[in-house]
Each structure stands twice: as structure tokens, then as C-alpha cells.
PDB file of C-alpha atoms in Angstrom:
ATOM      1  CA  MET A   1      61.084 127.110  35.154  1.00 38.00           C
ATOM      2  CA  THR A   2      62.945 128.995  38.011  1.00 39.00           C
ATOM      3  CA  ALA A   3      66.377 128.801  40.068  1.00 38.00           C
ATOM      4  CA  SER A   4      64.650 127.788  43.194  1.00 38.00           C
ATOM      5  CA  THR A   5      62.994 124.822  41.276  1.00 40.00           C
ATOM      6  CA  PRO A   6      64.770 122.004  43.394  1.00 41.00           C
ATOM      7  CA  PHE A   7      64.243 119.485  40.148  1.00 39.00           C
ATOM      8  CA  GLU A   8      65.545 121.598  37.473  1.00 42.00           C
ATOM      9  CA  ASN A   9      64.678 118.604  34.838  1.00 45.00           C
ATOM     10  CA  ARG A  10      67.519 116.362  35.748  1.00 48.00           C
ATOM     11  CA  PRO A  11      67.824 113.264  34.397  1.00 47.00           C
ATOM     12  CA  PRO A  12      65.784 110.759  37.322  1.00 50.00           C
ATOM     13  CA  ASP A  13      68.770 108.879  38.165  1.00 48.00           C
ATOM     14  CA  ALA A  14      70.528 112.404  39.583  1.00 48.00           C
ATOM     15  CA  ALA A  15      71.633 112.138  43.169  1.00 47.00           C
ATOM     16  CA  SER A  16      69.366 113.583  45.662  1.00 47.00           C
ATOM     17  CA  THR A  17      71.612 115.762  48.319  1.00 52.00           C
ATOM     18  CA  ASP A  18      70.752 117.623  51.023  1.00 53.00           C
ATOM     19  CA  ALA A  19      72.128 120.887  48.900  1.00 56.00           C
ATOM     20  CA  ASP A  20      68.612 120.702  47.245  1.00 54.00           C
ATOM     21  CA  GLY A  21      67.557 122.846  50.032  1.00 55.00           C
ATOM     22  CA  GLY A  22      65.313 121.916  53.353  1.00 60.00           C
ATOM     23  CA  PHE A  23      66.643 118.846  56.631  1.00 85.00           C
ATOM     24  CA  LEU A  24      66.933 115.271  54.681  1.00 91.00           C
ATOM     25  CA  LEU A  25      63.676 113.662  55.785  1.00 93.00           C
ATOM     26  CA  SER A  26      62.595 109.736  55.612  1.00 94.00           C
ATOM     27  CA  ARG A  27      59.747 108.398  55.292  1.00 96.00           C
ATOM     28  CA  GLN A  28      58.737 104.683  54.874  1.00 97.00           C
ATOM     29  CA  LEU A  29      56.099 104.542  52.490  1.00 97.00           C
ATOM     30  CA  ILE A  30      54.612 101.727  50.272  1.00 97.00           C
ATOM     31  CA  VAL A  31      54.867 102.602  46.808  1.00 96.00           C
ATOM     32  CA  ASN A  32      53.519 100.254  43.951  1.00 93.00           C
ATOM     33  CA  GLY A  33      52.561  97.642  46.904  1.00 93.00           C
ATOM     34  CA  GLU A  34      56.365  97.428  47.606  1.00 95.00           C
ATOM     35  CA  VAL A  35      57.472  98.885  51.279  1.00 97.00           C
ATOM     36  CA  ARG A  36      60.325 101.535  50.370  1.00 97.00           C
ATOM     37  CA  GLU A  37      62.377 103.808  52.985  1.00 96.00           C
ATOM     38  CA  ILE A  38      62.894 106.543  51.264  1.00 96.00           C
ATOM     39  CA  ARG A  39      65.141 109.954  52.359  1.00 94.00           C
ATOM     40  CA  ALA A  40      65.607 113.088  50.815  1.00 93.00           C
ATOM     41  CA  PRO A  41      65.296 116.752  51.482  1.00 93.00           C
ATOM     42  CA  GLU A  42      61.817 117.714  52.912  1.00 90.00           C
ATOM     43  CA  THR A  43      61.521 120.740  50.809  1.00 91.00           C
ATOM     44  CA  LEU A  44      61.710 118.554  47.590  1.00 93.00           C
ATOM     45  CA  ARG A  45      58.703 117.915  45.622  1.00 94.00           C
ATOM     46  CA  LEU A  46      57.321 114.257  45.585  1.00 95.00           C
ATOM     47  CA  ASP A  47      57.483 113.729  41.932  1.00 95.00           C
ATOM     48  CA  ALA A  48      61.210 114.642  41.456  1.00 94.00           C
ATOM     49  CA  VAL A  49      61.605 112.142  45.324  1.00 95.00           C
ATOM     50  CA  LEU A  50      59.829 109.451  42.849  1.00 95.00           C
ATOM     51  CA  ARG A  51      62.192 110.153  40.304  1.00 93.00           C
ATOM     52  CA  ARG A  52      65.292 110.470  41.803  1.00 92.00           C
ATOM     53  CA  GLU A  53      64.858 108.017  44.615  1.00 92.00           C
ATOM     54  CA  LEU A  54      62.496 105.532  43.129  1.00 93.00           C
ATOM     55  CA  HIS A  55      63.649 105.862  39.129  1.00 93.00           C
ATOM     56  CA  LEU A  56      59.900 105.855  38.246  1.00 93.00           C
ATOM     57  CA  LYS A  57      59.890 107.458  35.263  1.00 89.00           C
ATOM     58  CA  SER A  58      56.160 107.547  34.984  1.00 89.00           C
ATOM     59  CA  VAL A  59      56.156 110.419  37.178  1.00 90.00           C
ATOM     60  CA  LEU A  60      56.697 113.279  34.901  1.00 86.00           C
ATOM     61  CA  HIS A  61      57.805 116.826  35.879  1.00 81.00           C
ATOM     62  CA  GLY A  62      55.939 119.398  33.810  1.00 76.00           C
ATOM     63  CA  CYS A  63      53.970 122.581  34.649  1.00 78.00           C
ATOM     64  CA  GLU A  64      55.343 123.399  38.647  1.00 81.00           C
ATOM     65  CA  SER A  65      51.530 123.883  39.624  1.00 81.00           C
ATOM     66  CA  GLY A  66      49.822 120.873  39.047  1.00 79.00           C
ATOM     67  CA  THR A  67      48.027 121.981  35.649  1.00 78.00           C
ATOM     68  CA  CYS A  68      49.625 119.447  33.187  1.00 80.00           C
ATOM     69  CA  GLY A  69      48.648 116.431  35.038  1.00 83.00           C
ATOM     70  CA  ALA A  70      51.808 114.751  33.486  1.00 86.00           C
ATOM     71  CA  CYS A  71      52.610 114.296  36.925  1.00 91.00           C
ATOM     72  CA  ARG A  72      49.910 112.666  38.651  1.00 92.00           C
ATOM     73  CA  ILE A  73      49.762 109.869  41.285  1.00 95.00           C
ATOM     74  CA  LEU A  74      47.639 107.862  43.834  1.00 95.00           C
ATOM     75  CA  VAL A  75      47.679 109.197  47.286  1.00 97.00           C
ATOM     76  CA  ASP A  76      46.363 106.563  49.935  1.00 97.00           C
ATOM     77  CA  GLY A  77      43.462 106.575  47.027  1.00 94.00           C
ATOM     78  CA  LYS A  78      43.307 110.247  46.055  1.00 94.00           C
ATOM     79  CA  LEU A  79      44.341 111.971  42.753  1.00 92.00           C
ATOM     80  CA  VAL A  80      47.265 114.136  43.420  1.00 93.00           C
ATOM     81  CA  ALA A  81      49.667 116.468  40.990  1.00 92.00           C
ATOM     82  CA  SER A  82      53.200 115.303  42.260  1.00 95.00           C
ATOM     83  CA  CYS A  83      54.869 118.402  41.419  1.00 92.00           C
ATOM     84  CA  THR A  84      52.985 120.604  44.260  1.00 92.00           C
ATOM     85  CA  LEU A  85      53.361 118.297  46.956  1.00 93.00           C
ATOM     86  CA  PRO A  86      56.898 119.137  49.000  1.00 94.00           C
ATOM     87  CA  PHE A  87      58.062 115.621  50.422  1.00 95.00           C
ATOM     88  CA  SER A  88      57.443 116.586  54.078  1.00 94.00           C
ATOM     89  CA  SER A  89      53.549 116.423  53.338  1.00 95.00           C
ATOM     90  CA  VAL A  90      53.416 112.666  52.454  1.00 96.00           C
ATOM     91  CA  ARG A  91      52.713 110.942  55.644  1.00 96.00           C
ATOM     92  CA  ASP A  92      54.518 107.908  56.871  1.00 96.00           C
ATOM     93  CA  GLY A  93      52.957 104.804  56.448  1.00 97.00           C
ATOM     94  CA  SER A  94      51.164 106.147  52.902  1.00 98.00           C
ATOM     95  CA  ALA A  95      50.569 104.539  50.210  1.00 97.00           C
ATOM     96  CA  LEU A  96      51.682 105.609  46.772  1.00 97.00           C
ATOM     97  CA  GLU A  97      50.293 103.953  43.164  1.00 94.00           C
ATOM     98  CA  THR A  98      52.160 105.489  39.965  1.00 94.00           C
ATOM     99  CA  ALA A  99      51.347 103.844  36.579  1.00 90.00           C
ATOM    100  CA  GLU A 100      54.402 101.458  36.551  1.00 90.00           C
ATOM    101  CA  ALA A 101      51.873  99.616  39.341  1.00 88.00           C
ATOM    102  CA  LEU A 102      48.842  99.967  36.714  1.00 80.00           C
ATOM    103  CA  GLY A 103      50.036  98.305  33.342  1.00 73.00           C
ATOM    104  CA  THR A 104      48.157  95.231  34.300  1.00 75.00           C
ATOM    105  CA  CYS A 105      44.931  97.268  35.161  1.00 79.00           C
ATOM    106  CA  PRO A 106      42.602  96.992  32.153  1.00 81.00           C
ATOM    107  CA  ARG A 107      40.960 100.576  32.698  1.00 76.00           C
ATOM    108  CA  ALA A 108      44.503 101.972  32.352  1.00 77.00           C
ATOM    109  CA  ARG A 109      45.557  99.589  29.580  1.00 79.00           C
ATOM    110  CA  ALA A 110      42.281 100.798  27.520  1.00 79.00           C
ATOM    111  CA  VAL A 111      43.258 104.924  27.996  1.00 77.00           C
ATOM    112  CA  VAL A 112      46.431 103.790  26.494  1.00 75.00           C
ATOM    113  CA  GLU A 113      44.962 101.904  23.827  1.00 79.00           C
ATOM    114  CA  ALA A 114      42.681 104.448  23.073  1.00 78.00           C
ATOM    115  CA  PHE A 115      45.234 107.100  22.562  1.00 71.00           C
ATOM    116  CA  LEU A 116      47.531 104.494  20.358  1.00 72.00           C
ATOM    117  CA  VAL A 117      44.297 103.966  18.505  1.00 72.00           C
ATOM    118  CA  GLU A 118      42.926 107.261  17.792  1.00 63.00           C
ATOM    119  CA  ARG A 119      46.640 108.686  17.337  1.00 59.00           C
ATOM    120  CA  ASN A 120      45.488 110.982  19.974  1.00 57.00           C
ATOM    121  CA  THR A 121      49.050 112.456  20.974  1.00 60.00           C
ATOM    122  CA  ARG A 122      51.827 113.330  19.441  1.00 67.00           C
ATOM    123  CA  CYS A 123      54.833 113.633  22.852  1.00 71.00           C
ATOM    124  CA  ALA A 124      52.958 111.075  25.234  1.00 72.00           C
ATOM    125  CA  LEU A 125      53.805 113.167  28.096  1.00 76.00           C
ATOM    126  CA  CYS A 126      50.228 113.053  29.717  1.00 76.00           C
ATOM    127  CA  VAL A 127      49.812 109.451  29.004  1.00 78.00           C
ATOM    128  CA  GLY A 128      51.066 107.973  32.512  1.00 82.00           C
ATOM    129  CA  GLY A 129      49.001 110.925  34.163  1.00 85.00           C
ATOM    130  CA  LEU A 130      45.766 109.997  32.511  1.00 82.00           C
ATOM    131  CA  ALA A 131      46.104 106.429  33.138  1.00 83.00           C
ATOM    132  CA  VAL A 132      46.476 106.901  36.676  1.00 88.00           C
ATOM    133  CA  THR A 133      43.249 109.233  36.383  1.00 87.00           C
ATOM    134  CA  ALA A 134      41.350 106.669  34.765  1.00 84.00           C
ATOM    135  CA  VAL A 135      42.051 104.159  37.161  1.00 86.00           C
ATOM    136  CA  HIS A 136      40.846 106.922  40.169  1.00 89.00           C
ATOM    137  CA  LEU A 137      37.751 107.426  37.983  1.00 88.00           C
ATOM    138  CA  GLU A 138      37.424 103.818  37.748  1.00 86.00           C
ATOM    139  CA  ARG A 139      37.703 103.290  41.313  1.00 88.00           C
ATOM    140  CA  ARG A 140      35.252 105.943  42.274  1.00 90.00           C
ATOM    141  CA  GLY A 141      32.394 104.195  39.763  1.00 89.00           C
ATOM    142  CA  CYS A 142      32.158 107.242  37.304  1.00 88.00           C
ATOM    143  CA  ALA A 143      34.730 106.062  35.098  1.00 83.00           C
ATOM    144  CA  HIS A 144      32.564 106.607  31.890  1.00 85.00           C
ATOM    145  CA  ASP A 145      30.395 109.564  33.572  1.00 89.00           C
ATOM    146  CA  ASP A 146      31.020 112.790  31.055  1.00 88.00           C
ATOM    147  CA  VAL A 147      30.839 115.252  34.216  1.00 91.00           C
ATOM    148  CA  ALA A 148      33.318 113.091  36.135  1.00 90.00           C
ATOM    149  CA  VAL A 149      35.614 112.948  33.135  1.00 88.00           C
ATOM    150  CA  ASP A 150      35.618 116.534  33.129  1.00 88.00           C
ATOM    151  CA  ASN A 151      35.977 117.560  36.160  1.00 87.00           C
ATOM    152  CA  ALA A 152      39.237 115.662  36.128  1.00 84.00           C
ATOM    153  CA  LEU A 153      40.184 117.055  32.976  1.00 82.00           C
ATOM    154  CA  ALA A 154      39.684 120.313  34.270  1.00 80.00           C
ATOM    155  CA  SER A 155      43.140 120.289  35.760  1.00 72.00           C
ATOM    156  CA  ALA A 156      44.938 118.553  32.885  1.00 72.00           C
ATOM    157  CA  SER A 157      45.804 119.959  30.052  1.00 69.00           C
ATOM    158  CA  CYS A 158      47.860 118.609  26.272  1.00 68.00           C
ATOM    159  CA  ALA A 159      49.257 121.130  24.238  1.00 67.00           C
ATOM    160  CA  CYS A 160      49.582 117.926  21.255  1.00 67.00           C
ATOM    161  CA  THR A 161      45.380 117.333  20.989  1.00 65.00           C
ATOM    162  CA  GLY A 162      43.437 119.406  23.511  1.00 68.00           C
ATOM    163  CA  ARG A 163      40.763 117.878  26.201  1.00 73.00           C
ATOM    164  CA  GLY A 164      38.717 116.542  23.687  1.00 76.00           C
ATOM    165  CA  SER A 165      40.882 114.561  22.925  1.00 75.00           C
ATOM    166  CA  LEU A 166      41.989 113.542  26.333  1.00 78.00           C
ATOM    167  CA  LYS A 167      38.172 113.020  27.151  1.00 81.00           C
ATOM    168  CA  ARG A 168      37.821 110.493  24.065  1.00 79.00           C
ATOM    169  CA  ALA A 169      40.489 108.142  25.793  1.00 77.00           C
ATOM    170  CA  LEU A 170      38.925 108.661  29.098  1.00 79.00           C
ATOM    171  CA  LEU A 171      35.283 107.670  28.103  1.00 80.00           C
ATOM    172  CA  ALA A 172      37.062 104.623  25.890  1.00 72.00           C
ATOM    173  CA  PRO A 173      35.386 101.371  26.422  1.00 66.00           C
ATOM    174  CA  ARG A 174      37.007  98.725  28.523  1.00 58.00           C
TER     175      ARG A 174
END
């Protein structure tokens, strides 16, 4: 982690101030189905905004480069690594979905259950991002497509189990 990182592994309830860098920016977003007015530094990464300002704990801060998958969310239906997006790049009125909103989604639950049944994960840091990925694949109609799952996992990693276990969980039956 670099000294210029705006998040620096602070807890999700740490207050955001303009000392984090950049000018404060206001956005009205639809987060997990609820309209929210958010004011945060424009350069602060979206994962930090979601954790600090909205206290969403499923959006984890991992690699800072979008390769681990722990911070994956849906922005206007598109799967994104929120640790790579500055808050300023999110359009006013955008719809954001995190793992918190997907708790009742059968596809997301199947992925989490697959992890538990196979005891695939030790730290569980990747589970929220993988649940979001599974829902994204399901909505695109390719939840059980080997190639689509491989592509989705190309930008995700798991130090505990590796990609084989992640793929088995994503391909788990509904």
C-alpha cells in the first residue's frame, strides 16, 4: 500500500474529510435500491466511499489494481472493480449494487453455499465480489458457461484456494 492511497485500511466507519485529497464532490446515487446523497473527495476511490460514507462492509479493499475481485460491484449493471474508480468517475444518478443487496438472490446464495460446502475459502475476502460476479453472469445469461466464467475470473484471484475453487463455486448449481 502506498502512502498516497486515500483509504489506507481505515475502518469503514472512519470519517471522510477533504484532507483525503481533491475537492469535495456531491453525487446522488441509487445504492442497493435506495437513493443516497454522497459528498466525498473527488479523487477518493469508490470502494473507500462505499465503506466510509455508506458503511457497506462487503466492498473490500484489496489490491488497488482491480485484480483480486474483493471490491467488485455493479455500476449501472456493469461489473467493475471499485478500487480502481475515482468517485468523480461515477455519474450522478448511477445505480450501484453491492453484495449487501444480493442476499436474497438465488444465484448469489448458491455461490456462497458452494464455498461453504466445499470449504473452498479460508479468509472469505473474495466471497462478496464473487457473489456480485455470479449475479452479473446470471443476468447476462452465461452463469454456467465455462468460457464466460473463465473470463470473469481472469481479473480475480484468491490466495487461499486458487482459481479452480473459485470456478467450481461460480459454476455451482442453482
